[in-house]
Amino acid sequence: MRKRLSVLFVLLFVASVLVFAQAAPEAAAVKPVVLKLSEVHAEGYPTSLADHEFARLVEEKTQGRVKIEVYTGGTLYGQETASIEALQIGDLAFARVSASPVASYVPALNAIQMPYLYNNGAHMWAVLNGEVGQKMLSDIEASKSGLIGLCYYDAGSRSFYLTKPVNRVADMKGLKIRMQNNQMMVRMVELLGATGVTGIGPNDVYSAITQGVIDGAENNWPTYQNMGDYEAAKYYILDQHTRVPEILLGSVEALKKVSKEDLAIIKQVAKETQEFEISEWAKKEASSEQIVRAAGTTVISLSPEAFAEFQSKMAPLYQEFGSAYTDTINKIKEIGKQFK
Ligand code: BDP
C-alpha cells in the first residue's frame, strides 16, 4: 500500500512538472533560438558590418527570442555555393552572398545581373527597390529553392584585374580568369576569348594568382583591395562589366525554428539594414580605390571603341541566358532611360 502511494506521488509530481513547464511561456522565452550567419568577408567590410547590424536588430526586436551569431571571413563556408547548399538543407540559417552564385539555384536571378545592363548605381537601385527587384526577391522563396531572399546590399560594379594590361578585347585571349560559380559569368569571359575558372573561393584568389593558377579575377574596388588581390594582379581594367548585388539569404528549413511573428520581424529588419550597408559601401568603395591607386596599380580606362567592343561581344550571352527573361530585361532597360 505504502509502495503504491509513493508511486502515485512520484507520478503526480512528474505530471505537475510537465503541466507547469507547458504553462510557463516565460520559461520558454528565456532560451533564445540561436542561428548562424555565414559571410565570406572579413570583419569591418560593409557587408560584415551590415550582418552585425542585422543580428543586433533581430535580437532587439524579438526581445531576445532570436539570437544570430555572425561568422565572417569565410570561417564557416569559404565558398558561397557551399553556404547556399547548407541553407537548403537547414544546416545554416543565414548567408550573405553575392547574387551571382544564387543564380545557379534560382536561374531567374541572372536577369538582374546581365553584363552591361545598368547605366549606373542609381539605375540598379531603382530596379532593385522597385517592382522588378522586389518581385525577384520574393520569387526566391516562391521558387521552392529552400531559400528566402531577405534583402539586397550594394556591391558596386565589377571589373577585371589581371597580371597583364588589357586595352582591347583581343588582349583577353588565352587569359585564365577566376569567375564566381555561375555559368553565365563563365560564358561572359569565354565570349571575350578568355577561360573562366570556377571553384576558387574569394579568399583564395590571391594565392591562385601568385601561384600562377590564374591570370587574375574580377571584382569591385573593395574586394580587390580588402582581399589583398591588388598586390598580386596590378592591372585593374575599369570595364565595369557587371553590377551584381549582394543578397542576404535565409533558410526555409532552419527558420522553421522561429515563430511566424519572429520570422516576420526578421524579414522586416533585414530590409531596414539595406540603407546602412549602402552608406558603409560608399565610404569603403572610395577608400579602397584610393588605397589601390596609391599602391601604384595601373588603372586602365577603356577607350569608347574598346568599351563598345566588349559590350558587343555579349550579344550571344543575352540570347543564351536572357531570352527566358526578356520582359524583365526590357523593363530594366526602360527604367534606365531615366538614368542616362
Ligand atoms: C564579392 C562579394 C562576395 C563574393 C565575391 C566573389 O561581396 O560575396 O563572394 O565577390 O567574387 O564582391 O566570390
Short mmCIF file of C-alpha atoms and ligand atoms in Angstrom, two decimals:
data_model
loop_
_atom_site.label_atom_id
_atom_site.label_comp_id
_atom_site.label_asym_id
_atom_site.label_seq_id
_atom_site.Cartn_x
_atom_site.Cartn_y
_atom_site.Cartn_z
CA MET A 1 0.00 0.00 0.00
CA ARG A 2 2.78 2.39 1.02
CA LYS A 3 4.71 1.47 -2.10
CA ARG A 4 1.64 2.16 -4.23
CA LEU A 5 1.15 5.51 -2.56
CA SER A 6 4.73 6.59 -3.20
CA VAL A 7 4.49 5.56 -6.85
CA LEU A 8 1.34 7.66 -7.05
CA PHE A 9 3.16 10.64 -5.52
CA VAL A 10 6.01 10.31 -7.98
CA LEU A 11 3.56 10.18 -10.88
CA LEU A 12 1.68 13.20 -9.58
CA PHE A 13 4.94 15.08 -9.19
CA VAL A 14 6.08 14.27 -12.75
CA ALA A 15 2.68 15.26 -14.14
CA SER A 16 2.69 18.58 -12.33
CA VAL A 17 6.19 19.37 -13.59
CA LEU A 18 5.04 18.66 -17.16
CA VAL A 19 1.93 20.78 -16.80
CA PHE A 20 3.92 23.61 -15.24
CA ALA A 21 6.56 23.54 -17.97
CA GLN A 22 3.90 23.79 -20.65
CA ALA A 23 2.04 26.56 -18.92
CA ALA A 24 5.11 28.71 -18.36
CA PRO A 25 5.71 30.75 -21.51
CA GLU A 26 8.26 32.97 -19.70
CA ALA A 27 10.44 29.93 -19.08
CA ALA A 28 10.37 29.07 -22.81
CA ALA A 29 11.10 32.66 -23.80
CA VAL A 30 14.29 32.74 -21.75
CA LYS A 31 16.05 30.27 -24.03
CA PRO A 32 16.72 32.04 -27.35
CA VAL A 33 16.79 30.34 -30.72
CA VAL A 34 20.43 30.66 -31.81
CA LEU A 35 21.01 30.91 -35.57
CA LYS A 36 24.20 31.16 -37.62
CA LEU A 37 25.03 33.60 -40.41
CA SER A 38 27.88 32.95 -42.85
CA GLU A 39 29.88 35.74 -44.51
CA VAL A 40 32.99 35.47 -46.73
CA HIS A 41 34.28 38.96 -46.00
CA ALA A 42 36.43 39.99 -43.06
CA GLU A 43 35.20 41.97 -40.06
CA GLY A 44 34.79 45.64 -40.89
CA TYR A 45 33.82 45.07 -44.55
CA PRO A 46 30.49 46.80 -45.39
CA THR A 47 28.52 43.55 -45.64
CA SER A 48 30.04 42.24 -42.40
CA LEU A 49 29.03 45.45 -40.64
CA ALA A 50 25.52 45.03 -42.05
CA ASP A 51 25.39 41.38 -40.86
CA HIS A 52 26.15 42.51 -37.32
CA GLU A 53 23.60 45.30 -37.57
CA PHE A 54 21.02 42.74 -38.75
CA ALA A 55 21.89 40.45 -35.82
CA ARG A 56 21.69 43.32 -33.34
CA LEU A 57 18.30 44.50 -34.60
CA VAL A 58 16.83 40.99 -34.73
CA GLU A 59 17.82 40.34 -31.13
CA GLU A 60 16.44 43.71 -30.06
CA LYS A 61 13.14 43.49 -31.93
CA THR A 62 12.42 39.88 -30.97
CA GLN A 63 13.23 40.83 -27.38
CA GLY A 64 15.97 38.26 -27.21
CA ARG A 65 13.94 35.36 -28.59
CA VAL A 66 16.22 35.08 -31.64
CA LYS A 67 19.98 35.43 -31.45
CA ILE A 68 22.19 35.45 -34.55
CA GLU A 69 25.86 34.51 -34.49
CA VAL A 70 27.82 36.07 -37.35
CA TYR A 71 30.77 34.10 -38.78
CA THR A 72 32.89 36.34 -41.03
CA GLY A 73 35.96 35.68 -43.19
CA GLY A 74 34.55 32.51 -44.72
CA THR A 75 35.31 30.60 -41.50
CA LEU A 76 32.05 28.66 -41.72
CA TYR A 77 31.87 28.23 -45.53
CA GLY A 78 34.66 29.52 -47.76
CA GLN A 79 32.63 29.03 -50.94
CA GLU A 80 29.28 30.74 -51.26
CA THR A 81 27.79 27.75 -53.10
CA ALA A 82 28.57 25.61 -50.04
CA SER A 83 26.76 28.06 -47.78
CA ILE A 84 23.76 28.15 -50.14
CA GLU A 85 23.56 24.36 -50.07
CA ALA A 86 23.79 24.39 -46.27
CA LEU A 87 20.84 26.81 -46.23
CA GLN A 88 18.84 24.47 -48.44
CA ILE A 89 19.17 21.55 -46.05
CA GLY A 90 18.77 23.72 -42.95
CA ASP A 91 22.33 23.33 -41.63
CA LEU A 92 22.70 27.10 -41.75
CA ALA A 93 20.10 29.82 -41.12
CA PHE A 94 21.55 32.84 -42.98
CA ALA A 95 24.21 33.62 -45.58
CA ARG A 96 25.18 36.96 -47.01
CA VAL A 97 26.22 36.11 -50.56
CA SER A 98 26.61 37.60 -53.99
CA ALA A 99 23.59 37.21 -56.29
CA SER A 100 25.87 35.55 -58.85
CA PRO A 101 26.16 32.05 -57.30
CA VAL A 102 22.49 32.18 -56.21
CA ALA A 103 21.53 32.13 -59.91
CA SER A 104 22.76 28.51 -60.10
CA TYR A 105 19.81 27.66 -57.81
CA VAL A 106 17.31 30.33 -58.92
CA PRO A 107 18.18 30.99 -62.60
CA ALA A 108 15.81 33.98 -62.93
CA LEU A 109 18.30 35.95 -60.85
CA ASN A 110 20.59 36.17 -63.88
CA ALA A 111 18.17 38.71 -65.33
CA ILE A 112 19.23 41.36 -62.80
CA GLN A 113 22.96 40.80 -63.32
CA MET A 114 23.43 40.61 -67.08
CA PRO A 115 26.64 42.27 -68.30
CA TYR A 116 26.43 45.99 -69.16
CA LEU A 117 22.80 46.11 -68.04
CA TYR A 118 22.77 49.18 -65.82
CA ASN A 119 23.82 52.72 -66.68
CA ASN A 120 24.98 53.38 -63.13
CA GLY A 121 24.35 52.51 -59.48
CA ALA A 122 21.23 54.69 -59.22
CA HIS A 123 19.72 52.75 -62.14
CA MET A 124 20.40 49.44 -60.38
CA TRP A 125 18.85 50.65 -57.13
CA ALA A 126 15.75 51.94 -58.91
CA VAL A 127 15.36 48.42 -60.30
CA LEU A 128 16.16 46.50 -57.10
CA ASN A 129 13.98 48.60 -54.84
CA GLY A 130 11.23 48.81 -57.44
CA GLU A 131 8.74 46.23 -58.62
CA VAL A 132 11.22 44.12 -60.63
CA GLY A 133 13.76 43.71 -57.85
CA GLN A 134 11.27 43.16 -55.06
CA LYS A 135 9.39 40.54 -57.08
CA MET A 136 12.69 38.81 -57.83
CA LEU A 137 13.47 38.72 -54.11
CA SER A 138 10.14 37.18 -53.17
CA ASP A 139 10.40 34.77 -56.12
CA ILE A 140 13.45 33.23 -54.40
CA GLU A 141 11.18 31.86 -51.67
CA ALA A 142 8.39 31.03 -54.11
CA SER A 143 10.82 29.06 -56.31
CA LYS A 144 10.92 26.23 -53.73
CA SER A 145 14.69 26.52 -53.68
CA GLY A 146 14.58 26.29 -49.91
CA LEU A 147 15.95 29.82 -49.79
CA ILE A 148 14.42 33.09 -48.63
CA GLY A 149 15.59 36.33 -50.24
CA LEU A 150 15.73 38.82 -47.39
CA CYS A 151 17.30 41.96 -48.87
CA TYR A 152 19.84 43.36 -51.32
CA TYR A 153 23.07 45.13 -50.45
CA ASP A 154 25.38 47.19 -52.64
CA ALA A 155 28.48 45.71 -54.25
CA GLY A 156 29.20 48.45 -56.80
CA SER A 157 30.44 47.30 -60.18
CA ARG A 158 32.87 44.56 -61.12
CA SER A 159 35.90 44.97 -63.38
CA PHE A 160 38.74 42.68 -64.42
CA TYR A 161 42.07 42.68 -62.59
CA LEU A 162 44.97 40.94 -64.20
CA THR A 163 48.70 40.40 -64.18
CA LYS A 164 48.83 41.83 -67.72
CA PRO A 165 47.41 45.00 -69.27
CA VAL A 166 44.26 44.75 -71.38
CA ASN A 167 43.23 47.58 -73.66
CA ARG A 168 41.09 45.72 -76.21
CA VAL A 169 39.08 42.51 -76.35
CA ALA A 170 41.93 40.86 -78.30
CA ASP A 171 44.19 41.24 -75.23
CA MET A 172 41.88 38.93 -73.25
CA LYS A 173 42.78 35.97 -75.46
CA GLY A 174 44.01 32.93 -73.54
CA LEU A 175 43.82 34.51 -70.09
CA LYS A 176 42.64 32.31 -67.21
CA ILE A 177 40.27 34.31 -65.09
CA ARG A 178 38.70 33.27 -61.80
CA MET A 179 34.94 33.64 -62.01
CA GLN A 180 32.15 33.15 -59.49
CA ASN A 181 30.24 29.86 -59.61
CA ASN A 182 27.75 30.94 -62.28
CA GLN A 183 27.71 29.55 -65.83
CA MET A 184 26.63 32.86 -67.32
CA MET A 185 29.70 34.58 -65.87
CA VAL A 186 31.97 31.85 -67.23
CA ARG A 187 30.36 32.28 -70.65
CA MET A 188 30.93 36.02 -70.45
CA VAL A 189 34.72 35.64 -70.36
CA GLU A 190 34.64 32.86 -72.96
CA LEU A 191 32.96 35.29 -75.34
CA LEU A 192 35.85 37.66 -74.70
CA GLY A 193 38.38 34.97 -75.65
CA ALA A 194 39.45 34.06 -72.09
CA THR A 195 38.84 30.97 -69.95
CA GLY A 196 36.73 31.16 -66.81
CA VAL A 197 37.99 29.22 -63.80
CA THR A 198 35.44 28.40 -61.09
CA GLY A 199 35.68 26.70 -57.71
CA ILE A 200 38.09 29.21 -56.17
CA GLY A 201 36.63 30.98 -53.13
CA PRO A 202 37.19 34.75 -52.91
CA ASN A 203 39.64 34.29 -50.04
CA ASP A 204 41.83 32.04 -52.22
CA VAL A 205 42.12 34.27 -55.28
CA TYR A 206 45.31 35.96 -54.10
CA SER A 207 47.25 32.70 -53.74
CA ALA A 208 45.83 31.33 -57.00
CA ILE A 209 47.25 34.40 -58.79
CA THR A 210 50.64 34.27 -57.09
CA GLN A 211 50.91 30.54 -57.82
CA GLY A 212 50.14 31.17 -61.49
CA VAL A 213 46.95 29.08 -61.47
CA ILE A 214 45.05 32.08 -62.86
CA ASP A 215 45.99 35.38 -64.52
CA GLY A 216 43.50 37.34 -62.49
CA ALA A 217 39.88 37.71 -61.48
CA GLU A 218 37.16 40.34 -61.50
CA ASN A 219 35.58 42.25 -58.68
CA ASN A 220 34.72 45.64 -57.21
CA TRP A 221 37.30 48.02 -55.66
CA PRO A 222 36.63 46.93 -52.05
CA THR A 223 37.12 43.18 -52.64
CA TYR A 224 40.16 43.79 -54.89
CA GLN A 225 41.68 45.84 -52.08
CA ASN A 226 40.44 44.04 -48.96
CA MET A 227 41.49 40.57 -50.10
CA GLY A 228 44.95 41.96 -50.99
CA ASP A 229 44.49 40.84 -54.62
CA TYR A 230 45.76 44.24 -55.88
CA GLU A 231 49.21 43.22 -54.68
CA ALA A 232 49.17 40.17 -56.96
CA ALA A 233 47.34 41.48 -60.07
CA LYS A 234 48.50 45.00 -60.75
CA TYR A 235 46.26 45.96 -63.69
CA TYR A 236 42.68 46.99 -62.98
CA ILE A 237 40.71 47.19 -66.23
CA LEU A 238 37.85 49.55 -65.48
CA ASP A 239 35.29 47.98 -67.81
CA GLN A 240 32.59 47.69 -65.11
CA HIS A 241 31.10 44.70 -66.90
CA THR A 242 28.54 43.81 -64.22
CA ARG A 243 26.70 45.17 -61.22
CA VAL A 244 25.94 42.14 -59.07
CA PRO A 245 24.11 42.98 -55.87
CA GLU A 246 24.72 41.16 -52.63
CA ILE A 247 21.81 39.22 -51.15
CA LEU A 248 21.08 38.27 -47.58
CA LEU A 249 19.55 34.79 -47.75
CA GLY A 250 17.62 32.83 -45.15
CA SER A 251 16.94 29.10 -44.95
CA VAL A 252 13.31 27.96 -45.12
CA GLU A 253 14.21 24.82 -43.17
CA ALA A 254 16.32 26.40 -40.41
CA LEU A 255 13.85 29.23 -39.89
CA LYS A 256 11.13 26.74 -39.00
CA LYS A 257 12.66 27.03 -35.54
CA VAL A 258 11.29 30.54 -35.08
CA SER A 259 7.66 31.60 -34.71
CA LYS A 260 5.72 33.18 -37.59
CA GLU A 261 5.82 36.51 -35.77
CA ASP A 262 9.59 36.37 -35.35
CA LEU A 263 10.07 35.37 -38.99
CA ALA A 264 8.09 38.46 -39.97
CA ILE A 265 10.35 40.57 -37.74
CA ILE A 266 13.45 39.01 -39.33
CA LYS A 267 12.18 39.82 -42.83
CA GLN A 268 11.34 43.38 -41.86
CA VAL A 269 14.62 44.01 -40.04
CA ALA A 270 16.70 42.74 -42.99
CA LYS A 271 15.15 45.35 -45.27
CA GLU A 272 15.90 48.03 -42.70
CA THR A 273 19.65 47.25 -42.82
CA GLN A 274 19.94 47.97 -46.54
CA GLU A 275 20.44 51.70 -46.18
CA PHE A 276 23.07 51.16 -43.52
CA GLU A 277 25.07 48.87 -45.84
CA ILE A 278 24.75 51.26 -48.78
CA SER A 279 26.24 54.10 -46.78
CA GLU A 280 29.09 51.90 -45.46
CA TRP A 281 29.61 50.71 -49.02
CA ALA A 282 30.03 54.24 -50.40
CA LYS A 283 32.75 55.01 -47.84
CA LYS A 284 34.59 51.74 -48.41
CA GLU A 285 34.43 51.98 -52.20
CA ALA A 286 36.07 55.40 -52.13
CA SER A 287 38.77 54.44 -49.63
CA SER A 288 39.58 51.15 -51.38
CA GLU A 289 40.02 52.90 -54.72
CA GLN A 290 42.32 55.38 -53.07
CA ILE A 291 44.44 52.67 -51.41
CA VAL A 292 44.73 50.69 -54.64
CA ARG A 293 45.71 53.72 -56.73
CA ALA A 294 48.21 54.92 -54.11
CA ALA A 295 49.85 51.48 -54.19
CA GLY A 296 50.74 52.04 -57.85
CA THR A 297 48.09 49.86 -59.52
CA THR A 298 47.72 50.58 -63.22
CA VAL A 299 44.09 51.51 -63.71
CA ILE A 300 43.13 51.16 -67.37
CA SER A 301 40.09 53.05 -68.63
CA LEU A 302 38.94 51.54 -71.91
CA SER A 303 38.62 53.80 -74.95
CA PRO A 304 34.98 54.26 -76.09
CA GLU A 305 35.72 51.96 -79.07
CA ALA A 306 37.21 49.24 -76.91
CA PHE A 307 34.31 49.52 -74.46
CA ALA A 308 31.80 49.18 -77.31
CA GLU A 309 33.66 46.08 -78.47
CA PHE A 310 33.45 44.46 -75.02
CA GLN A 311 29.77 45.25 -74.92
CA SER A 312 29.02 43.94 -78.41
CA LYS A 313 30.61 40.57 -77.56
CA MET A 314 27.78 39.98 -75.09
CA ALA A 315 25.04 39.59 -77.73
CA PRO A 316 25.13 35.73 -77.72
CA LEU A 317 25.04 35.73 -73.92
CA TYR A 318 21.82 37.74 -73.92
CA GLN A 319 20.43 35.12 -76.30
CA GLU A 320 21.58 32.12 -74.30
CA PHE A 321 20.88 33.31 -70.77
CA GLY A 322 18.48 36.21 -71.19
CA SER A 323 15.90 35.03 -73.71
CA ALA A 324 13.75 33.43 -70.99
CA TYR A 325 13.62 36.77 -69.18
CA THR A 326 13.19 39.27 -71.99
CA ASP A 327 10.30 41.01 -70.24
CA THR A 328 12.32 41.65 -67.10
CA ILE A 329 15.38 42.74 -69.06
CA ASN A 330 13.29 45.13 -71.16
CA LYS A 331 11.73 46.61 -68.03
CA ILE A 332 15.21 47.17 -66.60
CA LYS A 333 16.34 48.88 -69.81
CA GLU A 334 13.22 51.03 -69.82
CA ILE A 335 13.95 52.21 -66.25
CA GLY A 336 17.47 53.01 -67.44
CA LYS A 337 16.17 55.80 -69.65
CA GLN A 338 15.84 57.92 -66.51
CA PHE A 339 19.48 57.28 -65.61
CA LYS A 340 21.49 58.25 -68.68
C1 BDP B 1 32.42 39.97 -53.73
C2 BDP B 1 31.16 39.63 -52.97
C3 BDP B 1 31.26 38.26 -52.36
C4 BDP B 1 31.65 37.25 -53.41
C5 BDP B 1 32.89 37.68 -54.11
C6 BDP B 1 33.31 36.70 -55.21
O1 BDP B 1 30.96 40.57 -51.95
O2 BDP B 1 30.03 37.94 -51.78
O3 BDP B 1 31.85 36.04 -52.85
O4 BDP B 1 32.69 38.95 -54.68
O5 BDP B 1 33.76 37.11 -56.24
O6 BDP B 1 32.23 41.21 -54.38
O7 BDP B 1 33.19 35.49 -54.98
#
